[in-house]
Short mmCIF file of C-alpha atoms in Angstrom, two decimals:
data_model
loop_
_atom_site.label_atom_id
_atom_site.label_comp_id
_atom_site.label_asym_id
_atom_site.label_seq_id
_atom_site.Cartn_x
_atom_site.Cartn_y
_atom_site.Cartn_z
CA UNK S 1 -0.36 6.04 -28.87
CA UNK S 2 0.54 2.70 -27.30
CA UNK S 3 -0.11 2.64 -23.56
CA UNK S 4 2.80 2.49 -21.14
CA UNK S 5 3.15 -0.40 -18.72
CA UNK S 6 3.37 -0.24 -14.91
CA UNK S 7 6.78 -1.93 -15.15
CA UNK S 8 8.18 1.56 -15.79
CA UNK S 9 7.57 2.20 -12.08
CA UNK S 10 9.98 -0.56 -11.04
CA UNK S 11 13.74 -0.41 -10.44
CA UNK S 12 13.66 3.36 -10.17
CA UNK S 13 14.50 5.63 -7.24
CA UNK S 14 11.52 7.98 -6.98
CA UNK S 15 11.01 11.25 -5.16
CA UNK S 16 7.37 11.61 -4.07
CA UNK S 17 5.09 14.65 -3.94
CA UNK S 18 1.39 15.29 -3.47
CA UNK S 19 -0.67 17.03 -6.13
CA UNK S 20 -4.00 18.80 -5.88
CA UNK S 21 -6.48 18.13 -8.74
CA UNK S 22 -5.33 18.99 -12.26
CA UNK S 23 -7.70 21.46 -13.94
CA UNK S 24 -7.90 21.29 -17.72
CA UNK S 25 -11.52 22.24 -18.45
CA UNK S 26 -10.48 25.20 -20.62
CA UNK S 27 -8.68 22.93 -23.09
CA UNK S 28 -9.81 19.32 -22.67
CA UNK S 29 -12.62 17.50 -20.92
CA UNK S 30 -10.27 14.64 -20.01
CA UNK S 31 -6.54 14.03 -19.95
CA UNK S 32 -6.79 10.45 -21.19
CA UNK S 33 -7.22 11.27 -24.88
CA UNK S 34 -4.20 11.02 -27.21
CA UNK S 35 -4.77 14.60 -28.33
CA UNK S 36 -4.56 15.98 -24.79
CA UNK S 37 -1.49 13.93 -23.92
CA UNK S 38 0.28 14.92 -27.13
CA UNK S 39 -0.55 18.59 -26.57
CA UNK S 40 0.95 18.75 -23.09
CA UNK S 41 3.94 16.63 -24.11
CA UNK S 42 4.67 19.01 -26.97
CA UNK S 43 4.22 22.01 -24.69
CA UNK S 44 6.66 20.62 -22.13
CA UNK S 45 9.18 19.75 -24.82
CA UNK S 46 8.93 23.28 -26.21
CA UNK S 47 9.70 24.66 -22.77
CA UNK S 48 12.79 22.46 -22.51
CA UNK S 49 13.93 22.86 -26.11
CA UNK S 50 17.24 24.57 -26.79
CA UNK S 51 20.23 24.03 -24.56
CA UNK S 52 19.81 21.37 -21.92
CA UNK S 53 19.67 24.01 -19.22
CA UNK S 54 17.65 26.53 -21.20
CA UNK S 55 14.30 25.56 -19.77
CA UNK S 56 15.70 25.59 -16.26
CA UNK S 57 17.28 29.01 -16.52
CA UNK S 58 14.12 30.43 -18.07
CA UNK S 59 12.30 29.31 -14.94
CA UNK S 60 14.70 31.22 -12.72
CA UNK S 61 16.60 28.16 -11.50
CA UNK S 62 20.26 28.81 -12.16
CA UNK S 63 23.03 28.38 -9.61
CA UNK S 64 21.01 26.87 -6.78
CA UNK S 65 22.42 23.38 -7.24
CA UNK S 66 25.75 23.26 -9.05
CA UNK S 67 26.00 19.49 -8.89
CA UNK S 68 22.57 19.06 -10.46
CA UNK S 69 23.41 21.60 -13.18
CA UNK S 70 26.59 19.71 -14.03
CA UNK S 71 24.62 16.48 -14.22
CA UNK S 72 22.11 18.06 -16.57
CA UNK S 73 24.89 19.39 -18.79
CA UNK S 74 25.96 15.80 -19.44
CA UNK S 75 22.55 14.60 -20.56
CA UNK S 76 22.81 15.94 -24.10
CA UNK S 77 19.94 17.35 -26.13
CA UNK S 78 16.32 16.45 -25.45
CA UNK S 79 15.28 13.98 -28.15
CA UNK S 80 11.66 13.39 -27.19
CA UNK S 81 9.01 14.04 -24.57
CA UNK S 82 6.07 11.65 -24.30
CA UNK S 83 2.99 11.50 -22.10
CA UNK S 84 1.23 8.15 -21.98
CA UNK S 85 -1.61 6.71 -19.93
CA UNK S 86 -0.96 3.84 -17.56
CA UNK S 87 -3.83 1.40 -18.20
CA UNK S 88 -3.25 -0.42 -14.92
CA UNK S 89 -1.18 -0.28 -11.76
CA UNK S 90 -0.96 -4.05 -11.48
CA UNK S 91 2.50 -5.52 -12.00
CA UNK S 92 1.05 -9.00 -12.47
CA UNK S 93 0.00 -10.39 -15.82
CA UNK S 94 -3.65 -9.65 -16.71
CA UNK S 95 -4.60 -13.32 -16.57
CA UNK S 96 -3.48 -13.52 -12.94
CA UNK S 97 -5.73 -10.65 -11.82
CA UNK S 98 -9.16 -11.29 -10.44
CA UNK S 99 -11.96 -9.57 -12.31
CA UNK S 100 -12.88 -7.53 -9.24
CA UNK S 101 -9.40 -6.00 -9.13
CA UNK S 102 -9.39 -4.79 -12.73
CA UNK S 103 -10.04 -1.11 -13.32
CA UNK S 104 -12.92 0.06 -15.41
CA UNK S 105 -12.01 1.80 -18.69
CA UNK S 106 -13.32 5.19 -17.51
CA UNK S 107 -11.07 5.29 -14.48
CA UNK S 108 -7.72 7.05 -14.72
CA UNK S 109 -4.90 4.99 -13.18
CA UNK S 110 -2.15 7.42 -14.09
CA UNK S 111 0.06 9.18 -16.61
CA UNK S 112 3.69 8.39 -17.39
CA UNK S 113 5.96 11.20 -18.60
CA UNK S 114 9.23 10.21 -20.29
CA UNK S 115 11.99 12.69 -21.15
CA UNK S 116 14.49 11.00 -23.43
CA UNK S 117 17.79 12.84 -23.70
CA UNK S 118 20.78 11.79 -25.79
CA UNK S 119 22.57 10.14 -22.88
CA UNK S 120 19.90 9.40 -20.29
CA UNK S 121 16.19 8.89 -19.77
CA UNK S 122 14.29 10.79 -17.07
CA UNK S 123 10.69 10.15 -16.13
CA UNK S 124 7.80 11.09 -13.91
CA UNK S 125 4.46 9.49 -13.10
CA UNK S 126 1.17 10.92 -11.87
CA UNK S 127 -0.92 8.24 -10.18
CA UNK S 128 -4.36 7.83 -8.63
CA UNK S 129 -5.35 5.29 -5.95
CA UNK S 130 -7.72 2.48 -6.91
CA UNK S 131 -11.36 3.32 -6.18
CA UNK S 132 -12.98 1.83 -3.11
CA UNK S 133 -16.39 0.26 -3.17
CA UNK S 134 -19.10 2.85 -2.71
CA UNK S 135 -16.73 5.80 -2.77
CA UNK S 136 -17.55 8.70 -5.08
CA UNK S 137 -15.24 9.33 -7.98
CA UNK S 138 -12.60 11.97 -7.32
CA UNK S 139 -12.62 13.14 -10.94
CA UNK S 140 -15.00 15.82 -12.17
CA UNK S 141 -15.56 16.99 -15.69
CA UNK S 142 -12.64 19.18 -16.66
CA UNK S 143 -10.38 18.06 -13.81
CA UNK S 144 -8.42 14.96 -12.93
CA UNK S 145 -7.18 13.95 -9.50
CA UNK S 146 -3.81 12.20 -9.65
CA UNK S 147 -2.61 12.92 -6.12
CA UNK S 148 0.71 11.05 -6.19
CA UNK S 149 3.59 12.49 -8.21
CA UNK S 150 6.70 10.35 -8.66
CA UNK S 151 9.77 11.90 -10.26
CA UNK S 152 13.17 10.64 -11.27
CA UNK S 153 14.62 14.00 -12.27
CA UNK S 154 17.56 16.17 -11.21
CA UNK S 155 16.58 18.92 -8.79
CA UNK S 156 16.37 21.84 -11.25
CA UNK S 157 14.51 19.77 -13.84
CA UNK S 158 12.09 18.57 -11.17
CA UNK S 159 11.32 22.15 -10.19
CA UNK S 160 10.78 23.06 -13.83
CA UNK S 161 8.38 20.16 -14.28
CA UNK S 162 6.45 21.07 -11.13
CA UNK S 163 6.23 24.68 -12.31
CA UNK S 164 4.94 23.41 -15.66
CA UNK S 165 2.17 21.45 -13.92
CA UNK S 166 1.22 24.46 -11.81
CA UNK S 167 1.11 26.79 -14.81
CA UNK S 168 -0.88 24.46 -17.07
CA UNK S 169 -3.20 22.76 -14.58
CA UNK S 170 -3.46 25.22 -11.68
CA UNK S 171 -2.34 22.45 -9.35
CA UNK S 172 -0.47 22.75 -6.06
CA UNK S 173 2.48 20.45 -5.36
CA UNK S 174 3.76 19.71 -1.86
CA UNK S 175 6.43 17.43 -0.46
CA UNK S 176 5.21 14.05 0.73
CA UNK S 177 6.32 12.88 4.17
CA UNK S 178 5.48 9.55 5.77
CA UNK S 179 4.83 9.24 9.52
CA UNK S 180 6.33 6.39 11.48
CA UNK S 181 3.10 4.38 11.63
CA UNK S 182 2.84 4.39 7.83
CA UNK S 183 6.46 3.29 7.47
CA UNK S 184 5.54 0.31 9.62
CA UNK S 185 2.36 -0.29 7.62
CA UNK S 186 4.35 -0.19 4.37
CA UNK S 187 6.76 -2.82 5.66
CA UNK S 188 3.95 -5.10 6.70
CA UNK S 189 2.17 -4.62 3.36
CA UNK S 190 5.29 -5.72 1.49
CA UNK S 191 6.01 -8.71 3.71
CA UNK S 192 2.38 -9.83 3.63
CA UNK S 193 2.42 -9.54 -0.15
CA UNK S 194 4.95 -12.35 -0.20
CA UNK S 195 4.22 -14.30 2.93
CA UNK S 196 0.43 -14.58 3.23
CA UNK S 197 -1.31 -16.87 0.82
CA UNK S 198 -3.68 -19.72 1.57
CA UNK S 199 -1.84 -22.71 0.16
CA UNK S 200 0.68 -25.33 1.22
CA UNK S 201 3.78 -23.50 0.00
CA UNK S 202 4.60 -21.58 3.19
CA UNK S 203 8.15 -22.91 3.33
CA UNK S 204 8.77 -21.87 -0.28
CA UNK S 205 7.42 -18.37 0.37
CA UNK S 206 9.65 -18.04 3.43
CA UNK S 207 12.65 -18.91 1.27
CA UNK S 208 11.57 -16.41 -1.37
CA UNK S 209 11.14 -13.73 1.30
CA UNK S 210 14.70 -14.20 2.50
CA UNK S 211 15.95 -14.33 -1.08
CA UNK S 212 14.19 -11.08 -1.99
CA UNK S 213 14.62 -9.03 1.17
CA UNK S 214 18.17 -10.19 1.91
CA UNK S 215 19.50 -7.96 4.71
CA UNK S 216 17.04 -5.37 5.98
CA UNK S 217 18.05 -2.04 7.48
CA UNK S 218 15.59 -0.02 9.54
CA UNK S 219 16.61 3.52 10.47
CA UNK S 220 15.24 4.95 13.71
CA UNK S 221 15.31 8.73 14.18
CA UNK S 222 15.21 10.36 17.59
CA UNK S 223 13.81 13.63 18.86
CA UNK S 224 16.54 16.09 19.81
CA UNK S 225 14.85 16.64 23.16
CA UNK S 226 15.67 13.12 24.34
CA UNK S 227 18.80 12.34 22.31
CA UNK S 228 20.58 15.55 21.29
CA UNK S 229 23.74 13.65 20.30
CA UNK S 230 22.00 10.72 18.58
CA UNK S 231 20.03 11.63 15.51
CA UNK S 232 19.50 8.16 14.11
CA UNK S 233 20.25 4.50 14.65
CA UNK S 234 20.42 1.80 11.97
CA UNK S 235 19.06 -1.60 12.95
CA UNK S 236 20.26 -4.36 10.62
CA UNK S 237 18.39 -7.65 10.33
CA UNK S 238 20.66 -10.27 8.74
CA UNK S 239 19.24 -12.49 6.06
CA UNK S 240 19.53 -15.59 8.20
CA UNK S 241 17.54 -13.97 11.03
CA UNK S 242 14.65 -12.68 8.95
CA UNK S 243 12.55 -15.83 9.33
CA UNK S 244 12.53 -15.37 13.11
CA UNK S 245 10.87 -11.97 12.72
CA UNK S 246 8.27 -13.21 10.25
CA UNK S 247 7.21 -16.32 12.11
CA UNK S 248 3.57 -16.87 11.15
CA UNK S 249 3.13 -19.19 14.14
CA UNK S 250 3.50 -16.32 16.61
CA UNK S 251 0.34 -15.14 18.32
CA UNK S 252 0.69 -11.57 16.99
CA UNK S 253 2.03 -12.66 13.59
CA UNK S 254 3.60 -9.24 13.05
CA UNK S 255 7.17 -8.54 12.00
CA UNK S 256 6.90 -5.23 13.87
CA UNK S 257 5.95 -6.87 17.15
CA UNK S 258 8.84 -9.29 16.75
CA UNK S 259 11.24 -6.44 16.06
CA UNK S 260 9.98 -4.44 19.04
CA UNK S 261 10.55 -7.43 21.31
CA UNK S 262 14.03 -7.95 19.88
CA UNK S 263 15.07 -4.32 20.43
CA UNK S 264 13.72 -4.30 23.96
CA UNK S 265 15.56 -7.51 24.81
CA UNK S 266 18.94 -6.80 23.19
CA UNK S 267 19.17 -2.99 23.23
CA UNK S 268 16.92 -2.18 26.20
CA UNK S 269 14.91 0.09 23.87
CA UNK S 270 11.18 -0.07 24.40
CA UNK S 271 9.76 1.17 21.11
CA UNK S 272 6.21 1.47 19.88
CA UNK S 273 6.49 0.09 16.35
CA UNK S 274 2.90 -0.01 15.21
CA UNK S 275 1.12 0.36 11.88
CA UNK S 276 -1.96 1.80 13.59
CA UNK S 277 -2.50 5.54 13.31
CA UNK S 278 -5.39 5.82 15.76
CA UNK S 279 -3.53 4.56 18.81
CA UNK S 280 -2.82 6.87 21.71
CA UNK S 281 0.59 8.44 21.17
CA UNK S 282 3.04 6.93 23.64
CA UNK S 283 6.29 8.64 24.72
CA UNK S 284 8.21 6.13 22.61
CA UNK S 285 6.18 6.91 19.49
CA UNK S 286 6.43 10.65 20.14
CA UNK S 287 10.22 10.74 20.34
CA UNK S 288 11.32 7.76 18.23
CA UNK S 289 10.19 7.18 14.68
CA UNK S 290 11.00 4.89 11.78
CA UNK S 291 12.48 7.15 9.10
CA UNK S 292 13.78 4.68 6.52
CA UNK S 293 13.41 1.02 5.58
CA UNK S 294 15.66 -0.50 2.95
CA UNK S 295 16.30 -4.04 1.80
CA UNK S 296 16.90 -6.03 -1.37
CA UNK S 297 13.27 -5.70 -2.41
CA UNK S 298 12.38 -2.06 -1.77
CA UNK S 299 13.33 1.24 -0.21
CA UNK S 300 10.86 3.46 1.63
CA UNK S 301 11.95 6.77 3.13
CA UNK S 302 9.98 8.97 5.47
CA UNK S 303 11.27 11.95 3.49
CA UNK S 304 9.28 10.83 0.44
CA UNK S 305 11.52 8.27 -1.25
CA UNK S 306 10.43 5.03 -2.85
CA UNK S 307 12.06 2.29 -4.89
CA UNK S 308 10.42 -0.98 -5.89
CA UNK S 309 12.91 -3.61 -7.05
CA UNK S 310 12.14 -6.38 -9.51
CA UNK S 311 14.12 -8.73 -11.73
CA UNK S 312 13.21 -6.71 -14.83
CA UNK S 313 16.25 -4.48 -15.36
CA UNK S 314 15.88 -3.33 -18.94
CA UNK S 315 13.37 -0.54 -18.35
CA UNK S 316 13.97 2.98 -19.75
CA UNK S 317 15.02 5.30 -16.95
CA UNK S 318 15.71 2.51 -14.46
CA UNK S 319 18.60 2.74 -12.02
CA UNK S 320 20.81 0.43 -14.06
CA UNK S 321 23.90 1.62 -12.23
CA UNK S 322 22.71 -0.08 -9.06
CA UNK S 323 22.40 -3.76 -8.19
CA UNK S 324 18.73 -4.28 -8.91
CA UNK S 325 18.67 -8.01 -9.58
CA UNK S 326 17.49 -9.68 -6.40
CA UNK S 327 18.69 -13.15 -5.60
CA UNK S 328 20.60 -13.55 -8.85
CA UNK S 329 24.16 -14.84 -8.92
CA UNK S 330 26.62 -13.34 -11.38
CA UNK S 331 24.08 -10.83 -12.68
CA UNK S 332 22.14 -13.40 -14.67
CA UNK S 333 18.86 -11.59 -14.09
CA UNK S 334 16.94 -14.86 -14.14
CA UNK S 335 14.43 -15.71 -11.43
CA UNK S 336 12.04 -18.57 -10.81
CA UNK S 337 8.48 -17.84 -11.87
CA UNK S 338 7.06 -18.09 -8.36
CA UNK S 339 9.70 -15.77 -6.95
CA UNK S 340 9.09 -13.17 -9.67
CA UNK S 341 5.33 -13.38 -9.11
CA UNK S 342 5.61 -12.86 -5.36
CA UNK S 343 8.02 -9.96 -5.83
CA UNK S 344 5.59 -8.22 -8.17
CA UNK S 345 2.70 -8.84 -5.81
CA UNK S 346 4.65 -7.38 -2.87
CA UNK S 347 5.65 -4.34 -4.95
CA UNK S 348 2.04 -3.79 -5.91
CA UNK S 349 0.92 -4.06 -2.28
CA UNK S 350 3.43 -1.42 -1.18
CA UNK S 351 2.58 0.94 -4.05
CA UNK S 352 -1.14 0.67 -3.29
CA UNK S 353 -0.42 1.35 0.38
CA UNK S 354 1.39 4.57 -0.60
CA UNK S 355 -1.49 5.60 -2.88
CA UNK S 356 -4.08 4.97 -0.17
CA UNK S 357 -1.96 6.96 2.28
CA UNK S 358 -1.94 9.95 -0.09
CA UNK S 359 -5.69 9.62 -0.60
CA UNK S 360 -6.35 9.48 3.15
CA UNK S 361 -4.29 12.63 3.71
CA UNK S 362 -6.30 14.43 1.04
CA UNK S 363 -9.62 13.27 2.49
CA UNK S 364 -8.93 13.38 6.23
CA UNK S 365 -5.75 15.40 6.62
CA UNK S 366 -4.03 12.65 8.64
#
């Protein structure tokens, strides 16, 4: 079976969950073999075979979400179900990766699940964070730890898939929520992926950053105890003002510090926008949190939403109904090589930040 590519993770609106280790010792020693993948793919397809809603109704999910049921009824019959290994989580070409960043063959980067219906393609991905130097492997014989589950599925189908994982791998799935400090860390990881590189092309990278990010919207959510009538506030950063917030000549050099100063000056709101989780919780951090960040390059939601945008539109299961081409005029889909490279690097930085966050929650419970 030909391996899938990490590009399947791009241009797709994902819902995120956490998974406990997958146990498969009774059937297979590892999930990475073609036989194991084909077995579980066939088993899932058998569960969904019949009418489009048959597998959902058999799982006890019937009238809970009428809109989702109607959407599923328009998908047509299930043509195929495939499980494939993801050989790498790097969006960059292999020749651009340093040898130290390449995964070893024995390590399990992830599994891509594709459900191809007559009229639409749905997909899911189970991913593992890259190993850190000196850290013990999280995989044991007969079990595989892929703690991040990404799904692009209607609600009932998502529940069916999660139930399938629980029944076949004795795994527990829970909703993934991001605290405010991680939302800030994710933003900085993305910006730094484009804007920090030791060469003489700083001006070009600044232009690319504005071209990719375009207008940024940061949603602030408030505790009901301090703002019972104000649940959230959207802060828009226009494209022309972005460079002022990412000025590398500032002493702090942080887009978050710049934004905090801006809000305090223009809105009289003293906020604690910090990517550090070990700081003492201030009143501002306790009652005001960053709940959503969206721009032309990515979307990150505190409720467990993620979308990484690239110039590569023609990917099965991508959100082709949305404007995914960044910086292109007239929908040409073309992008300069340097811009495309920096976009992919920023996407990879944000994805790895999410994976490390999931791993830290599993290890430390924070």
